[in-house]
């Protein structure tokens, strides 16, 4: 052990004593990142635990890794990284034997020719670097990473083998059961096609883990030397596995057979669907293939109804927002719109609205593309452009079916918009979605589609704009004080000196700091005044100004309110709801 490492209670062992730099704690105080009292508390705890001052400050929650790493990097004169999934090559991790990696807290990240980049908690320990070069017979390029992060990832990497056979060796083949009534698949034929059960087990493993982790989509895509498997969790893609490149075609074939698609056709996109039984519950998978220059990519949409809540009162709405929406749904006729980008929860809101208005005394009909979830007492129609069963054509037929409530999956074109408005004017409650940034933009969008302003003014009962923001992970949440410049940039009007909370990132949240999502909503309720504005063709800026004067809460203000309640972080609100 070097002299520096033996005196870690006096100075961090990554600091060379000969250079005599300014102590890390003092530099952090000068940068206004910590206070003198916080440093004193950290120094006392450091002596008790025998760890470095930087690790102690992070443990106390007074500073984050992102804030601390630049100081360590400058002091060491070498890269300092925050380890997370996707930063290392699983095939390279085992270049260092597990006992050695655990003893010296070293993680092999990736290899370029004869140079191996290794994350070390003490990257200036020359004896460790010499030992690694002797074992690996490669030139070692050390980088700094915190010991806790190295230990966390080492435990996973050496327990989980990223090769297909060992990833699925302990997987119960019955854990994921393909429902024969939807697919009618000969399992023995599949085994012969993919040359053995490991590929079947791998696909089962991917589906099983995706459902258990709450993923909404599974992406299997080819790369030059490996395949990449990613899950979309809480709206963000997370890399989970890199299988061998040579098994990629077999994995694609297995999934295509499950979705009853043509496994011989690899040059055109295909769509399919199947149902699996996982942990005793039925889950639908909607499958899509796409040919790329490196091979076919597959995306499986996971439709787990048991994980969703079609209840307006359980979507996290404020009391006044919920009351406004219920009043819209109580109207006997009119047009109610839900707006937002793809993945903002519009369909969930509409289904929740249908659960509220459906009844044995009402004829409720929907036209969707596709029908994602089946609802009792609701007649659901699947759009099929190949049979010319479009939204507009379906809607005209529905109007001859004596409906009370009509739900249109999306208003995409002028024809559908005009038929929807006409249906709302002739005594039907019409619910639909539209892709706009905020609530008032939906009005001008329909006018741009060719709907006469006077008809729209008479038909519309309200518009809901919504987004989904990720909530703070409870396992790694910490408090911090954002800079005044950032608060001003996001138009925060509260106390500039108060603290907020955010997640630091941990294994539970895939190092994102967020786990779960909640909705934020902006509601435009139509009254006589706004109807006059719409009929007169008022521009969107005038409509926004009217909303501000009425005291309506915008999406950004709704998000900032959740940040003040420490449900989500300011950065997440800015990412989702800051448009201007």
Short mmCIF file of C-alpha atoms in Angstrom, two decimals, residues 169-357:
data_model
loop_
_atom_site.label_atom_id
_atom_site.label_comp_id
_atom_site.label_asym_id
_atom_site.label_seq_id
_atom_site.Cartn_x
_atom_site.Cartn_y
_atom_site.Cartn_z
CA UNK A 169 -30.06 -21.20 -16.81
CA UNK A 170 -32.09 -20.75 -13.64
CA UNK A 171 -35.20 -19.41 -15.36
CA UNK A 172 -38.32 -21.47 -14.93
CA UNK A 173 -39.50 -22.15 -18.48
CA UNK A 174 -43.09 -22.12 -17.24
CA UNK A 175 -42.70 -18.63 -15.76
CA UNK A 176 -43.77 -17.17 -19.10
CA UNK A 177 -46.43 -19.24 -20.83
CA UNK A 178 -47.58 -18.45 -24.36
CA UNK A 179 -51.36 -18.51 -24.53
CA UNK A 180 -52.25 -20.98 -27.30
CA UNK A 181 -55.73 -19.62 -27.85
CA UNK A 182 -54.33 -16.45 -29.42
CA UNK A 183 -51.30 -17.79 -31.27
CA UNK A 184 -51.70 -21.55 -31.86
CA UNK A 185 -47.94 -22.08 -31.86
CA UNK A 186 -46.23 -25.47 -32.08
CA UNK A 187 -43.55 -25.18 -29.40
CA UNK A 188 -41.57 -28.15 -30.74
CA UNK A 189 -41.32 -26.49 -34.16
CA UNK A 190 -40.00 -23.33 -32.54
CA UNK A 191 -37.30 -25.27 -30.73
CA UNK A 192 -36.13 -26.77 -34.01
CA UNK A 193 -36.16 -23.39 -35.72
CA UNK A 194 -34.04 -21.58 -33.17
CA UNK A 195 -31.80 -24.58 -32.56
CA UNK A 196 -32.44 -25.25 -28.92
CA UNK A 197 -34.19 -23.90 -25.85
CA UNK A 198 -31.68 -21.18 -24.75
CA UNK A 199 -33.18 -18.69 -27.21
CA UNK A 200 -36.70 -19.51 -26.00
CA UNK A 201 -35.52 -19.05 -22.44
CA UNK A 202 -33.90 -15.73 -23.34
CA UNK A 203 -37.13 -14.37 -24.84
CA UNK A 204 -39.04 -15.62 -21.80
CA UNK A 205 -36.49 -13.92 -19.55
CA UNK A 206 -36.81 -10.61 -21.38
CA UNK A 207 -40.60 -10.64 -21.18
CA UNK A 208 -40.64 -11.79 -17.55
CA UNK A 209 -38.18 -9.13 -16.39
CA UNK A 210 -39.90 -6.38 -18.38
CA UNK A 211 -43.27 -7.11 -16.77
CA UNK A 212 -41.82 -7.41 -13.28
CA UNK A 213 -39.90 -4.14 -13.64
CA UNK A 214 -42.95 -2.30 -14.97
CA UNK A 215 -41.57 -1.66 -18.48
CA UNK A 216 -43.96 -0.38 -21.14
CA UNK A 217 -41.84 -1.49 -24.12
CA UNK A 218 -39.10 -4.01 -24.92
CA UNK A 219 -36.61 -3.01 -27.64
CA UNK A 220 -34.43 -5.68 -29.27
CA UNK A 221 -32.12 -4.09 -31.80
CA UNK A 222 -29.01 -5.23 -33.70
CA UNK A 223 -25.54 -3.72 -33.43
CA UNK A 224 -22.32 -4.63 -35.24
CA UNK A 225 -20.87 -6.96 -32.62
CA UNK A 226 -23.82 -7.64 -30.30
CA UNK A 227 -27.55 -7.18 -29.82
CA UNK A 228 -28.97 -4.56 -27.49
CA UNK A 229 -32.02 -5.08 -25.29
CA UNK A 230 -33.57 -2.00 -23.72
CA UNK A 231 -36.66 -1.46 -21.59
CA UNK A 232 -38.72 1.72 -21.54
CA UNK A 233 -39.39 2.33 -17.86
CA UNK A 234 -41.20 5.47 -16.75
CA UNK A 235 -40.85 6.87 -20.26
CA UNK A 236 -37.04 6.47 -20.45
CA UNK A 237 -35.07 3.74 -22.24
CA UNK A 238 -32.72 1.69 -20.04
CA UNK A 239 -30.21 -0.83 -21.42
CA UNK A 240 -30.49 -4.17 -19.64
CA UNK A 241 -28.70 -6.79 -21.73
CA UNK A 242 -26.29 -7.33 -24.62
CA UNK A 243 -26.74 -10.85 -26.03
CA UNK A 244 -24.33 -12.29 -28.60
CA UNK A 245 -24.83 -10.94 -32.11
CA UNK A 246 -25.07 -14.39 -33.68
CA UNK A 247 -28.28 -15.26 -31.81
CA UNK A 248 -30.10 -12.07 -32.84
CA UNK A 249 -31.85 -13.65 -35.88
CA UNK A 250 -33.06 -16.54 -33.73
CA UNK A 251 -34.46 -14.17 -31.10
CA UNK A 252 -36.26 -12.19 -33.81
CA UNK A 253 -37.67 -15.40 -35.31
CA UNK A 254 -38.94 -16.58 -31.94
CA UNK A 255 -40.75 -13.30 -31.28
CA UNK A 256 -42.18 -13.19 -34.81
CA UNK A 257 -43.61 -16.69 -34.41
CA UNK A 258 -45.20 -15.64 -31.11
CA UNK A 259 -46.84 -12.72 -32.93
CA UNK A 260 -47.98 -14.90 -35.87
CA UNK A 261 -45.83 -13.00 -38.38
CA UNK A 262 -43.96 -14.22 -41.45
CA UNK A 263 -40.48 -15.27 -40.30
CA UNK A 264 -39.26 -15.52 -43.92
CA UNK A 265 -40.06 -11.86 -44.64
CA UNK A 266 -37.26 -9.62 -43.39
CA UNK A 267 -37.43 -6.63 -45.76
CA UNK A 268 -40.75 -5.02 -44.80
CA UNK A 269 -42.19 -3.97 -41.42
CA UNK A 270 -44.68 -6.32 -39.79
CA UNK A 271 -47.11 -6.11 -36.89
CA UNK A 272 -48.34 -8.85 -34.62
CA UNK A 273 -49.88 -9.56 -31.27
CA UNK A 274 -49.86 -12.31 -28.68
CA UNK A 275 -50.85 -12.97 -25.10
CA UNK A 276 -48.61 -14.45 -22.42
CA UNK A 277 -49.26 -15.69 -18.91
CA UNK A 278 -46.75 -14.26 -16.43
CA UNK A 279 -46.91 -14.84 -12.67
CA UNK A 280 -50.49 -16.00 -13.06
CA UNK A 281 -51.76 -12.94 -14.94
CA UNK A 282 -52.48 -12.45 -18.63
CA UNK A 283 -50.50 -9.75 -20.40
CA UNK A 284 -50.91 -8.66 -24.02
CA UNK A 285 -47.87 -7.96 -26.19
CA UNK A 286 -48.17 -5.80 -29.30
CA UNK A 287 -45.20 -6.57 -31.55
CA UNK A 288 -43.68 -4.48 -34.34
CA UNK A 289 -40.70 -5.27 -36.58
CA UNK A 290 -38.57 -2.83 -38.57
CA UNK A 291 -35.80 -3.73 -41.06
CA UNK A 292 -32.54 -1.81 -40.49
CA UNK A 293 -29.16 -1.92 -42.21
CA UNK A 294 -27.82 -4.23 -39.49
CA UNK A 295 -30.86 -6.50 -39.30
CA UNK A 296 -34.39 -6.48 -37.98
CA UNK A 297 -35.37 -4.54 -34.89
CA UNK A 298 -38.34 -5.58 -32.76
CA UNK A 299 -40.35 -3.55 -30.27
CA UNK A 300 -42.83 -5.29 -27.96
CA UNK A 301 -45.41 -3.02 -26.31
CA UNK A 302 -46.37 -4.48 -22.92
CA UNK A 303 -50.08 -4.05 -22.22
CA UNK A 304 -50.53 -5.03 -18.58
CA UNK A 305 -54.02 -3.91 -17.57
CA UNK A 306 -53.54 -5.01 -13.97
CA UNK A 307 -50.72 -2.46 -13.60
CA UNK A 308 -52.92 0.41 -14.81
CA UNK A 309 -55.64 2.29 -12.96
CA UNK A 310 -58.59 3.46 -15.04
CA UNK A 311 -59.91 5.70 -12.28
CA UNK A 312 -59.81 9.49 -12.55
CA UNK A 313 -59.58 9.84 -8.78
CA UNK A 314 -56.38 7.76 -8.69
CA UNK A 315 -54.44 9.58 -11.43
CA UNK A 316 -52.99 12.16 -9.06
CA UNK A 317 -55.12 15.11 -10.19
CA UNK A 318 -55.61 18.15 -7.98
CA UNK A 319 -59.09 18.42 -6.47
CA UNK A 320 -60.10 21.41 -8.59
CA UNK A 321 -58.82 19.76 -11.79
CA UNK A 322 -60.77 16.57 -11.04
CA UNK A 323 -63.91 18.59 -10.37
CA UNK A 324 -63.59 20.46 -13.69
CA UNK A 325 -63.18 17.21 -15.64
CA UNK A 326 -66.17 15.58 -13.93
CA UNK A 327 -68.30 18.59 -14.85
CA UNK A 328 -67.25 18.21 -18.51
CA UNK A 329 -68.19 14.52 -18.48
CA UNK A 330 -71.56 15.33 -16.93
CA UNK A 331 -72.56 17.31 -20.02
CA UNK A 332 -75.12 15.53 -22.24
CA UNK A 333 -73.29 16.50 -25.42
CA UNK A 334 -70.20 18.34 -26.62
CA UNK A 335 -66.54 17.78 -27.49
CA UNK A 336 -63.92 17.10 -24.80
CA UNK A 337 -60.29 16.88 -25.93
CA UNK A 338 -57.19 15.48 -24.21
CA UNK A 339 -53.92 16.80 -25.66
CA UNK A 340 -50.24 16.01 -25.30
CA UNK A 341 -47.41 14.19 -27.08
CA UNK A 342 -47.14 10.42 -27.51
CA UNK A 343 -46.66 8.70 -24.16
CA UNK A 344 -48.20 11.45 -22.05
CA UNK A 345 -51.03 9.28 -20.71
CA UNK A 346 -53.87 10.55 -22.92
CA UNK A 347 -55.31 7.07 -23.51
CA UNK A 348 -55.30 6.29 -19.79
CA UNK A 349 -57.21 9.51 -19.10
CA UNK A 350 -59.78 8.71 -21.79
CA UNK A 351 -60.27 5.15 -20.57
CA UNK A 352 -60.69 6.48 -17.03
CA UNK A 353 -63.31 8.90 -18.34
CA UNK A 354 -65.12 6.02 -20.07
CA UNK A 355 -65.13 4.04 -16.81
CA UNK A 356 -66.88 7.01 -15.20
CA UNK A 357 -69.54 7.58 -17.88
#
